[in-house]
mmCIF file of C-alpha atoms and ligand atoms in Angstrom:
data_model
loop_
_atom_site.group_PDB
_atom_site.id
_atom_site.type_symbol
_atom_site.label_atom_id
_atom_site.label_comp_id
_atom_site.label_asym_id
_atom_site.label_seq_id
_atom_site.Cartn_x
_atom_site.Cartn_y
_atom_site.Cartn_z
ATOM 1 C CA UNK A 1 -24.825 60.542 -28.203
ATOM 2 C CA UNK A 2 -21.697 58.615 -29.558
ATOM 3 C CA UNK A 3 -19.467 57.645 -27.081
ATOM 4 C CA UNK A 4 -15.527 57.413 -27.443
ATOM 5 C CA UNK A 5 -13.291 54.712 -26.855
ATOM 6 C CA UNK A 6 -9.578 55.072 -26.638
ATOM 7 C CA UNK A 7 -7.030 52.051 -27.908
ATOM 8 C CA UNK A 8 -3.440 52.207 -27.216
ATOM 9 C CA UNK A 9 -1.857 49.178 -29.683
ATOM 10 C CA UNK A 10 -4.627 49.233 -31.697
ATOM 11 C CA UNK A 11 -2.901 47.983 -35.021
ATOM 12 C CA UNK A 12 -3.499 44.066 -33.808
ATOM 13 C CA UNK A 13 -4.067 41.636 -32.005
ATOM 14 C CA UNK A 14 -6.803 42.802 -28.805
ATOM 15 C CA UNK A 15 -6.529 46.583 -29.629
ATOM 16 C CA UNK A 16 -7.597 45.941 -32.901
ATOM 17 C CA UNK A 17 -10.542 43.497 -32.053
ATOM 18 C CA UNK A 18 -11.584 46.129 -29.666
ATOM 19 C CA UNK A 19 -11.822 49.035 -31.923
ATOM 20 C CA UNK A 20 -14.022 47.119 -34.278
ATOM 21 C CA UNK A 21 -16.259 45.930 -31.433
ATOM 22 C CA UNK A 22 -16.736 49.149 -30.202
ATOM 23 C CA UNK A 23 -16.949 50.951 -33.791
ATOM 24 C CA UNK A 24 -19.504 48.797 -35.086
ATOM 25 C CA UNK A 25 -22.057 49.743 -31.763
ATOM 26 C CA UNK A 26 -21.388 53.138 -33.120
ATOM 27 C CA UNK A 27 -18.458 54.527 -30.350
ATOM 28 C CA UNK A 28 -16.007 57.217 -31.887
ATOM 29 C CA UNK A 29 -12.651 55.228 -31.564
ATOM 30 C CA UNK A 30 -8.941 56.776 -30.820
ATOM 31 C CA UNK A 31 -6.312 54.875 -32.303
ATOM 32 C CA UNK A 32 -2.789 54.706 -31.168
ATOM 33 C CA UNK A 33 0.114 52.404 -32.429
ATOM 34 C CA UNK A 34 3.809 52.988 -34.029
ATOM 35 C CA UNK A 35 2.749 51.082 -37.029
ATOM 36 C CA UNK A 36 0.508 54.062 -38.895
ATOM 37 C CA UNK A 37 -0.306 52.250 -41.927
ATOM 38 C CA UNK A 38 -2.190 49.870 -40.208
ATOM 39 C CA UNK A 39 -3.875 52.086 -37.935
ATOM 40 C CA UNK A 40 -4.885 53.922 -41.914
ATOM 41 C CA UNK A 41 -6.087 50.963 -43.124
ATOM 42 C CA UNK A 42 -8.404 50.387 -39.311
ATOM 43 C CA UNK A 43 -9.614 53.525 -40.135
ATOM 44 C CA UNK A 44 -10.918 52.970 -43.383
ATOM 45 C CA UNK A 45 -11.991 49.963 -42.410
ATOM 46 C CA UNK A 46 -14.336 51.675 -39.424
ATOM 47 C CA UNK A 47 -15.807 54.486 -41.294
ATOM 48 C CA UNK A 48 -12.573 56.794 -41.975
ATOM 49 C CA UNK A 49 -11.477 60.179 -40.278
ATOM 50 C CA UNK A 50 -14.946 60.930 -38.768
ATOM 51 C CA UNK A 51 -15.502 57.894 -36.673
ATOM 52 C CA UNK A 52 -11.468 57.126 -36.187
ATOM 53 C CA UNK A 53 -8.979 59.118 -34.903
ATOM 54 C CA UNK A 54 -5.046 57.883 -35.551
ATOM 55 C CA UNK A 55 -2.217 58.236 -33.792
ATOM 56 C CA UNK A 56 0.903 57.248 -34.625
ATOM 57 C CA UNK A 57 2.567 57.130 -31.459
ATOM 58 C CA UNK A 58 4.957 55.183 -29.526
ATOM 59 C CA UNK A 59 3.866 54.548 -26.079
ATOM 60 C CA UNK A 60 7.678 54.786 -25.162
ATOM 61 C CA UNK A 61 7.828 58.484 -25.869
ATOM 62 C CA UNK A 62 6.152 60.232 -22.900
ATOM 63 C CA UNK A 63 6.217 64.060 -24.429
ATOM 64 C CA UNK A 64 3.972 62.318 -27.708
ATOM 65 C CA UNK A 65 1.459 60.844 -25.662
ATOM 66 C CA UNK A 66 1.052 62.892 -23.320
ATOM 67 C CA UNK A 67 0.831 65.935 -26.020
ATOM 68 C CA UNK A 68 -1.240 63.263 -28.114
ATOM 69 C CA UNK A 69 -3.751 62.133 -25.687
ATOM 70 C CA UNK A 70 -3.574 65.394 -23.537
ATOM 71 C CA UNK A 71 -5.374 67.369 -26.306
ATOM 72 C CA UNK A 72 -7.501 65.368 -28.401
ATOM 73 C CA UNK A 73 -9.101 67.194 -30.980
ATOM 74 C CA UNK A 74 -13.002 67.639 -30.700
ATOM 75 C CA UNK A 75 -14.815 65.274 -31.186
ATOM 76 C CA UNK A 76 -12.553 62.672 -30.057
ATOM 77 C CA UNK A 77 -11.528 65.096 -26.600
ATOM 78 C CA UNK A 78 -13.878 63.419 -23.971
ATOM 79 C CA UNK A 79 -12.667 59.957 -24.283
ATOM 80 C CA UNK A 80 -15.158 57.670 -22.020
ATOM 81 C CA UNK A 81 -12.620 54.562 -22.240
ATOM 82 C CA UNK A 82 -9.333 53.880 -22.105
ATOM 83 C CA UNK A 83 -7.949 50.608 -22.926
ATOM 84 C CA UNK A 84 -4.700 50.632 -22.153
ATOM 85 C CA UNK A 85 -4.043 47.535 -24.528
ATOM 86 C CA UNK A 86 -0.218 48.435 -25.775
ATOM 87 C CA UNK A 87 2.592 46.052 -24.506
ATOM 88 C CA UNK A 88 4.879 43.056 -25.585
ATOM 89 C CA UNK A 89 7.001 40.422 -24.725
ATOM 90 C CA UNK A 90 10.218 40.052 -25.107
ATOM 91 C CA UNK A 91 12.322 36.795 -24.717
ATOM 92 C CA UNK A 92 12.411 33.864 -22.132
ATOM 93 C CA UNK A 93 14.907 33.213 -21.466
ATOM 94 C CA UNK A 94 16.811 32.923 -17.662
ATOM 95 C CA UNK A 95 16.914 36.126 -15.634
ATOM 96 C CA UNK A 96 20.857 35.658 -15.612
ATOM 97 C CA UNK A 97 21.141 35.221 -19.530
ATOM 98 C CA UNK A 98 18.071 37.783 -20.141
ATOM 99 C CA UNK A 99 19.234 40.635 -22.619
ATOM 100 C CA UNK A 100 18.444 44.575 -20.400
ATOM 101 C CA UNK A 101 17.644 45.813 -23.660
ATOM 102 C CA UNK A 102 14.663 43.319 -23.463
ATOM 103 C CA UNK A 103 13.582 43.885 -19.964
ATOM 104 C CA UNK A 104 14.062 48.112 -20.714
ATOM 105 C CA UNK A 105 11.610 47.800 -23.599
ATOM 106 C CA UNK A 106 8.915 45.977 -21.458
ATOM 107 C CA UNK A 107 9.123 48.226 -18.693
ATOM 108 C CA UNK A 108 9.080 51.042 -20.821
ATOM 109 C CA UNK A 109 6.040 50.104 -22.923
ATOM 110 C CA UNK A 110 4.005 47.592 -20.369
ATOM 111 C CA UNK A 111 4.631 50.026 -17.294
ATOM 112 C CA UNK A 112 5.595 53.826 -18.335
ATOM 113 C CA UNK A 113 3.494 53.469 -21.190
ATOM 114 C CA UNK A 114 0.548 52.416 -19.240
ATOM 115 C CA UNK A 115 0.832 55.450 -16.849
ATOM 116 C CA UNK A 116 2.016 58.359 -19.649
ATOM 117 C CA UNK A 117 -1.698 57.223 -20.735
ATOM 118 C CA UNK A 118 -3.241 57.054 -17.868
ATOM 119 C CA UNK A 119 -1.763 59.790 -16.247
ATOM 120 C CA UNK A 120 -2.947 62.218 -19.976
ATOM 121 C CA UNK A 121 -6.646 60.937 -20.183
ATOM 122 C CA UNK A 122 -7.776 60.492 -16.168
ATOM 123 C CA UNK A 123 -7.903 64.436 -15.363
ATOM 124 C CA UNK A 124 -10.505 64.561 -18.093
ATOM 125 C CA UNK A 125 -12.249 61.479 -16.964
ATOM 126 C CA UNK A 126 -12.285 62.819 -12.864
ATOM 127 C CA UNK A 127 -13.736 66.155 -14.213
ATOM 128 C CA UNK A 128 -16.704 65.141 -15.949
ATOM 129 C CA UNK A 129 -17.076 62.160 -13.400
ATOM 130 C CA UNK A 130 -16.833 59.241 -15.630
ATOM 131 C CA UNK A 131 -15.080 57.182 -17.578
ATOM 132 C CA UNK A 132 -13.351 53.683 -17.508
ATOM 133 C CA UNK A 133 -9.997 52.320 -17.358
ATOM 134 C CA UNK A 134 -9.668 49.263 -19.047
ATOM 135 C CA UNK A 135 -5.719 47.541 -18.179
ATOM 136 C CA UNK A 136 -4.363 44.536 -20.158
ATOM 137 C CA UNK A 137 -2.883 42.676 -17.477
ATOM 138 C CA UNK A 138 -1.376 38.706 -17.636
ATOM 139 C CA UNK A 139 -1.978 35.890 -15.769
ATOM 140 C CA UNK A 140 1.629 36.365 -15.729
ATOM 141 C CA UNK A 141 1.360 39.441 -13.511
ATOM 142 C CA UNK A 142 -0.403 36.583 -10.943
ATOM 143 C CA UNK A 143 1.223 33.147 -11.932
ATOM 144 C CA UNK A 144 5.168 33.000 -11.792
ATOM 145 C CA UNK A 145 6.752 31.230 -14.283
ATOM 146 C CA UNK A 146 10.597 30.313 -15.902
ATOM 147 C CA UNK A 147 10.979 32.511 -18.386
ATOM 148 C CA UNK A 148 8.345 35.000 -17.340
ATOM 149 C CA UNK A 149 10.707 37.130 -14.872
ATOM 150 C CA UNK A 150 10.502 41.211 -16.037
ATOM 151 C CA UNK A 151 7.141 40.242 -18.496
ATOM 152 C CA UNK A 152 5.186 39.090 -15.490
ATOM 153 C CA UNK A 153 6.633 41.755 -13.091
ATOM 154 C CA UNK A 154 5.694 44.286 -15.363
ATOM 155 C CA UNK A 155 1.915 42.846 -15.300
ATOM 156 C CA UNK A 156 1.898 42.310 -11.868
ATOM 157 C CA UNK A 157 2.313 46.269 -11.830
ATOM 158 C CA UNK A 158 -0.580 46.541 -14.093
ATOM 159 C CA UNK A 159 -2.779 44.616 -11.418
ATOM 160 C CA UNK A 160 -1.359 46.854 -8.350
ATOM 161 C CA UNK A 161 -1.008 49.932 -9.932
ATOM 162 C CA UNK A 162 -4.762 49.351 -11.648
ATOM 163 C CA UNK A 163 -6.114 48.794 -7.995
ATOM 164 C CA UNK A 164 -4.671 51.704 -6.466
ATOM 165 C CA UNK A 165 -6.295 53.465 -9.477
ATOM 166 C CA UNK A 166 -9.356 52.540 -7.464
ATOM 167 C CA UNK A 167 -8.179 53.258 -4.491
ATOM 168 C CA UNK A 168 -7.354 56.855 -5.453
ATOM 169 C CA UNK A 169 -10.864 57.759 -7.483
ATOM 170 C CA UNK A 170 -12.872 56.223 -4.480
ATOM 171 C CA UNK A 171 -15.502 59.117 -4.288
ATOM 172 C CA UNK A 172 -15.654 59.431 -8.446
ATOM 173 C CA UNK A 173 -17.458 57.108 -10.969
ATOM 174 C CA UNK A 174 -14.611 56.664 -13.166
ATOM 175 C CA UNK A 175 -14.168 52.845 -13.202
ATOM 176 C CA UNK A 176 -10.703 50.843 -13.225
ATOM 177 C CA UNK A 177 -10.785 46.863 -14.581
ATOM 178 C CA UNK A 178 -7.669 44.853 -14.836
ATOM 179 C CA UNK A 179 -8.044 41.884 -17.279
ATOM 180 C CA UNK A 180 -5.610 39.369 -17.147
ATOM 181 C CA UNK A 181 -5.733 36.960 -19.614
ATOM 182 C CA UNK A 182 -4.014 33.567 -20.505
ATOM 183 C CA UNK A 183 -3.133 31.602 -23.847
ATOM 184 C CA UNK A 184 -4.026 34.026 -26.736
ATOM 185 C CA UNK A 185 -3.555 33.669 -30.016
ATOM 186 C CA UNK A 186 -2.267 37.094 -31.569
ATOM 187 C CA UNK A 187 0.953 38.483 -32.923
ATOM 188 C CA UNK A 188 2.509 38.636 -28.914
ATOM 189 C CA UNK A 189 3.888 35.190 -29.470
ATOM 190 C CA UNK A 190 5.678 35.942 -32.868
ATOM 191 C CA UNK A 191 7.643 39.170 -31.058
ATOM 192 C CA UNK A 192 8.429 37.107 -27.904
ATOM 193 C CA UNK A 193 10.286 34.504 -30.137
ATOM 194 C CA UNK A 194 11.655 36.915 -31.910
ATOM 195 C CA UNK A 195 9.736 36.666 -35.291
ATOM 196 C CA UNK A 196 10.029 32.800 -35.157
ATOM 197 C CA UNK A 197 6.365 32.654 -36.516
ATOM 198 C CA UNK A 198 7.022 28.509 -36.521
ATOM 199 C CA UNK A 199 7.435 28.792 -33.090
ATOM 200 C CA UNK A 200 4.579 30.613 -31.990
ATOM 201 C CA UNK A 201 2.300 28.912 -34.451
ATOM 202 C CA UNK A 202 3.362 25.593 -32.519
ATOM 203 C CA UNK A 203 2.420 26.735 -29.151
ATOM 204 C CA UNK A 204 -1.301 27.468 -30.274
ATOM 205 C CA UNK A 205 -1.764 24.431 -32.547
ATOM 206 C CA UNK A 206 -4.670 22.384 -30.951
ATOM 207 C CA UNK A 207 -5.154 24.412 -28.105
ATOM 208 C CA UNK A 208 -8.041 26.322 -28.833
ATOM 209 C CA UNK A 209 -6.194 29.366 -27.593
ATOM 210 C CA UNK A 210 -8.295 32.866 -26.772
ATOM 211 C CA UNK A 211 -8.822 34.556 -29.863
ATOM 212 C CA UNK A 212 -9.017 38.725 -29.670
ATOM 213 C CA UNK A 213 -12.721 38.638 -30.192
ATOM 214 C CA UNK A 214 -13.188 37.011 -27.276
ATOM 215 C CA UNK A 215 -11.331 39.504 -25.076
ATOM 216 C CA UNK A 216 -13.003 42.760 -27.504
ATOM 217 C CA UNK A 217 -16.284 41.192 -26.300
ATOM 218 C CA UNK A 218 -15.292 40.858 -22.467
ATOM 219 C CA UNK A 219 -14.309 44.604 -22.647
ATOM 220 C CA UNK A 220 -17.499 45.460 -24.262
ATOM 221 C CA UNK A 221 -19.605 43.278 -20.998
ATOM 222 C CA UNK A 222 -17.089 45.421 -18.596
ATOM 223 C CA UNK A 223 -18.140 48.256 -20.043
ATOM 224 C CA UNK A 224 -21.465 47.940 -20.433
ATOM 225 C CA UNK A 225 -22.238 46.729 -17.056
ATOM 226 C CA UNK A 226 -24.886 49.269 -14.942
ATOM 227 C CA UNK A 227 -22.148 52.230 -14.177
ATOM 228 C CA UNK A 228 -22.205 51.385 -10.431
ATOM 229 C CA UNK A 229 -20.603 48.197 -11.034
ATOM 230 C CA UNK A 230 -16.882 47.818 -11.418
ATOM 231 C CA UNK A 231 -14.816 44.892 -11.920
ATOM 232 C CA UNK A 232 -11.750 44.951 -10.185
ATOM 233 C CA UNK A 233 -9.875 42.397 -11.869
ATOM 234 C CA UNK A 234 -10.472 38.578 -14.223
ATOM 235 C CA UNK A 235 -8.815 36.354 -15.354
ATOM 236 C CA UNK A 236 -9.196 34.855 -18.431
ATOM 237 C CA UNK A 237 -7.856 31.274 -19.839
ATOM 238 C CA UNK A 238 -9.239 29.332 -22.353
ATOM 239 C CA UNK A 239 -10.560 25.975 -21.089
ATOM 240 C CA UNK A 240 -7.357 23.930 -22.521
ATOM 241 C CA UNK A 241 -5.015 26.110 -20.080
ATOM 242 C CA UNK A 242 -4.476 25.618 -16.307
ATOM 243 C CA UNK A 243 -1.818 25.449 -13.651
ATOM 244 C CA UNK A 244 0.879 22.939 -13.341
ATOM 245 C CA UNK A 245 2.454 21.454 -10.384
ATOM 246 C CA UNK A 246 5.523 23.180 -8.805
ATOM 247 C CA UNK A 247 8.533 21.695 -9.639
ATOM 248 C CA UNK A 248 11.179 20.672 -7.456
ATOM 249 C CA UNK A 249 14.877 20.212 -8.712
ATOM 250 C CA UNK A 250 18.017 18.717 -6.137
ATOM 251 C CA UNK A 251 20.681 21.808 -6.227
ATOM 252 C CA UNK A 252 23.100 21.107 -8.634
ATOM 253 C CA UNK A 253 20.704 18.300 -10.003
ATOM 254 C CA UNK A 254 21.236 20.256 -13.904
ATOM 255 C CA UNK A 255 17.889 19.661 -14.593
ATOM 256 C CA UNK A 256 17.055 20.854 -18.273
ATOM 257 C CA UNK A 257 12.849 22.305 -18.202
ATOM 258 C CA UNK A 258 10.982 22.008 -21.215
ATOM 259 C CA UNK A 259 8.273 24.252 -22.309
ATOM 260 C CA UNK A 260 5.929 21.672 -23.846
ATOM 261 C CA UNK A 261 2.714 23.883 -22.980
ATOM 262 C CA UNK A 262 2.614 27.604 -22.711
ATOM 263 C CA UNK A 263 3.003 28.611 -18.798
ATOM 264 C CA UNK A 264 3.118 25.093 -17.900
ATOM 265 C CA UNK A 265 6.348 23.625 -16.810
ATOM 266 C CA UNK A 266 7.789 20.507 -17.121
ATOM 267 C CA UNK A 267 11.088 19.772 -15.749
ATOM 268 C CA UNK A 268 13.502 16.856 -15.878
ATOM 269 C CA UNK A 269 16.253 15.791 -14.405
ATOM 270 C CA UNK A 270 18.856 14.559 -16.586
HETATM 271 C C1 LIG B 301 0.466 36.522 -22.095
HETATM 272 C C2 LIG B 301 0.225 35.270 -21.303
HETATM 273 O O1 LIG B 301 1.242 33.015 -20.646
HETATM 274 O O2 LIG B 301 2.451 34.328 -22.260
HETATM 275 O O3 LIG B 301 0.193 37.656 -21.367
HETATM 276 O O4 LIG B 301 2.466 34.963 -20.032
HETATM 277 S S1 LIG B 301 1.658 34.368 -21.062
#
């Protein structure tokens, strides 16, 4: 019997990759992002109406998604997976010089998002006894970072809020994963900076960055795994990507930090 596979953000990047992974092993997918032409065009793509259903919803707007993913129309209605993929970054700038408007719009979509579609497709999932959450965390929700201040806070409530999931359907076989990657190369870049496409193209230029296939097919292994297995939580980076040293700056010292790889910080004092 075809399974069904839920996508929040599905017009790019991850929730894009993951549709198609899933599609082509024959799973029924549910497709939500605000840009609806794309999400046409996925649908096409995957075998039109039958095999995808579209909504054009933004994950912002609790009554939609909840009415959305509340009552899905047969035979999309018994989702087995949710990937709650949707979220951004915004900016990087200091915490002091950060705009609200920025750190609103990552809350909103990275944290209320998350739970409007959690909190519409888990009754479902608890009554039939199965079903899997699938979270898009960071490594930002675990690594601080300058820069990182609201968009890692609001991952590091994916990762809490994804293990209290657990915690609460202890007893149930509905599974919970958090999967935090690193360095990926997909449109989130481009819409931290703002649209500076230069920018983010720099950042990935010889670093053999994750590409969204990769994290489609890590979904698909979480997934498929026997279902009395559930991974709590990885982390993903690709092998070019790994911690830096702390820094340490005299008060006063007004040192200048220079992003010259992505999470990893160099500072200077001038
Ligand atoms: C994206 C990873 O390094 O930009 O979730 O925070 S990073």
């Amino acid at each position: 019997m075809s399974k069904t596979i839920v996508v929040t953000g599905a017009s790019a990047g991850f929730g894009a990759a993951t549709a198609r992974r899933f599609a082509a092993d024959g799973w029924r997918v549910v497709a939500t992002a605000r840009r609806r032409e794309r999400l046409e065009a996925l649908a096409e793509e995957l075998g039109g109406p039958d095999r995808v259903h579209i909504l054009g919803i933004d994950m912002r707007d609790r009554a939609a998604v909840t009415e959305a993913l509340g009552s899905l129309p047969a035979p999309f209605d018994e989702p087995d997976v949710l990937v709650n993929n949707a979220g951004l970054g915004r900016g990087m700038e200091p915490a002091w010089e950060s705009d609200l408007d920025d750190w609103e719009a990552m809350v909103d979509t990275n944290v209320k998002g998350l739970l409007y579609a959690t909190r519409a497709v888990l009754p479902g999932m608890v009554a039939r006894d199965r079903g899997h959450i699938v979270d898009l965390g960071s490594t930002a929700g675990r690594w601080p970072y300058p820069g990182g201040n609201v968009y890692g806070a609001s991952k590091a409530f994916v990762a809490q809020f994804s293990r209290n999931l657990r915690a609460d359907l202890l007893g149930t076989r509905v599974r919970v994963t958090n999967l935090e990657p690193g360095l990926c190369e997909t449109e989130f870049s481009v819409h931290r900076f703002r649209g500076d496409a230069e920018r983010a193209a720099e950042l990935y230029q010889g670093k053999d960055p994750i590409v969204p296939e990769d994290v489609a097919e890590i979904i698909h292994w979480v997934v498929h795994l026997p279902p009395h297995v559930n991974i709590n939580a990885m982390e993903i980076m690709p092998v070019t990507q790994a911690w830096g040293a702390l820094p340490v700056t005299p008060l006063g010292g007004g040192h200048i930090t220079i992003m010259i790889e992505y999470s990893v910080i160099h500072s200077f004092i001038v």
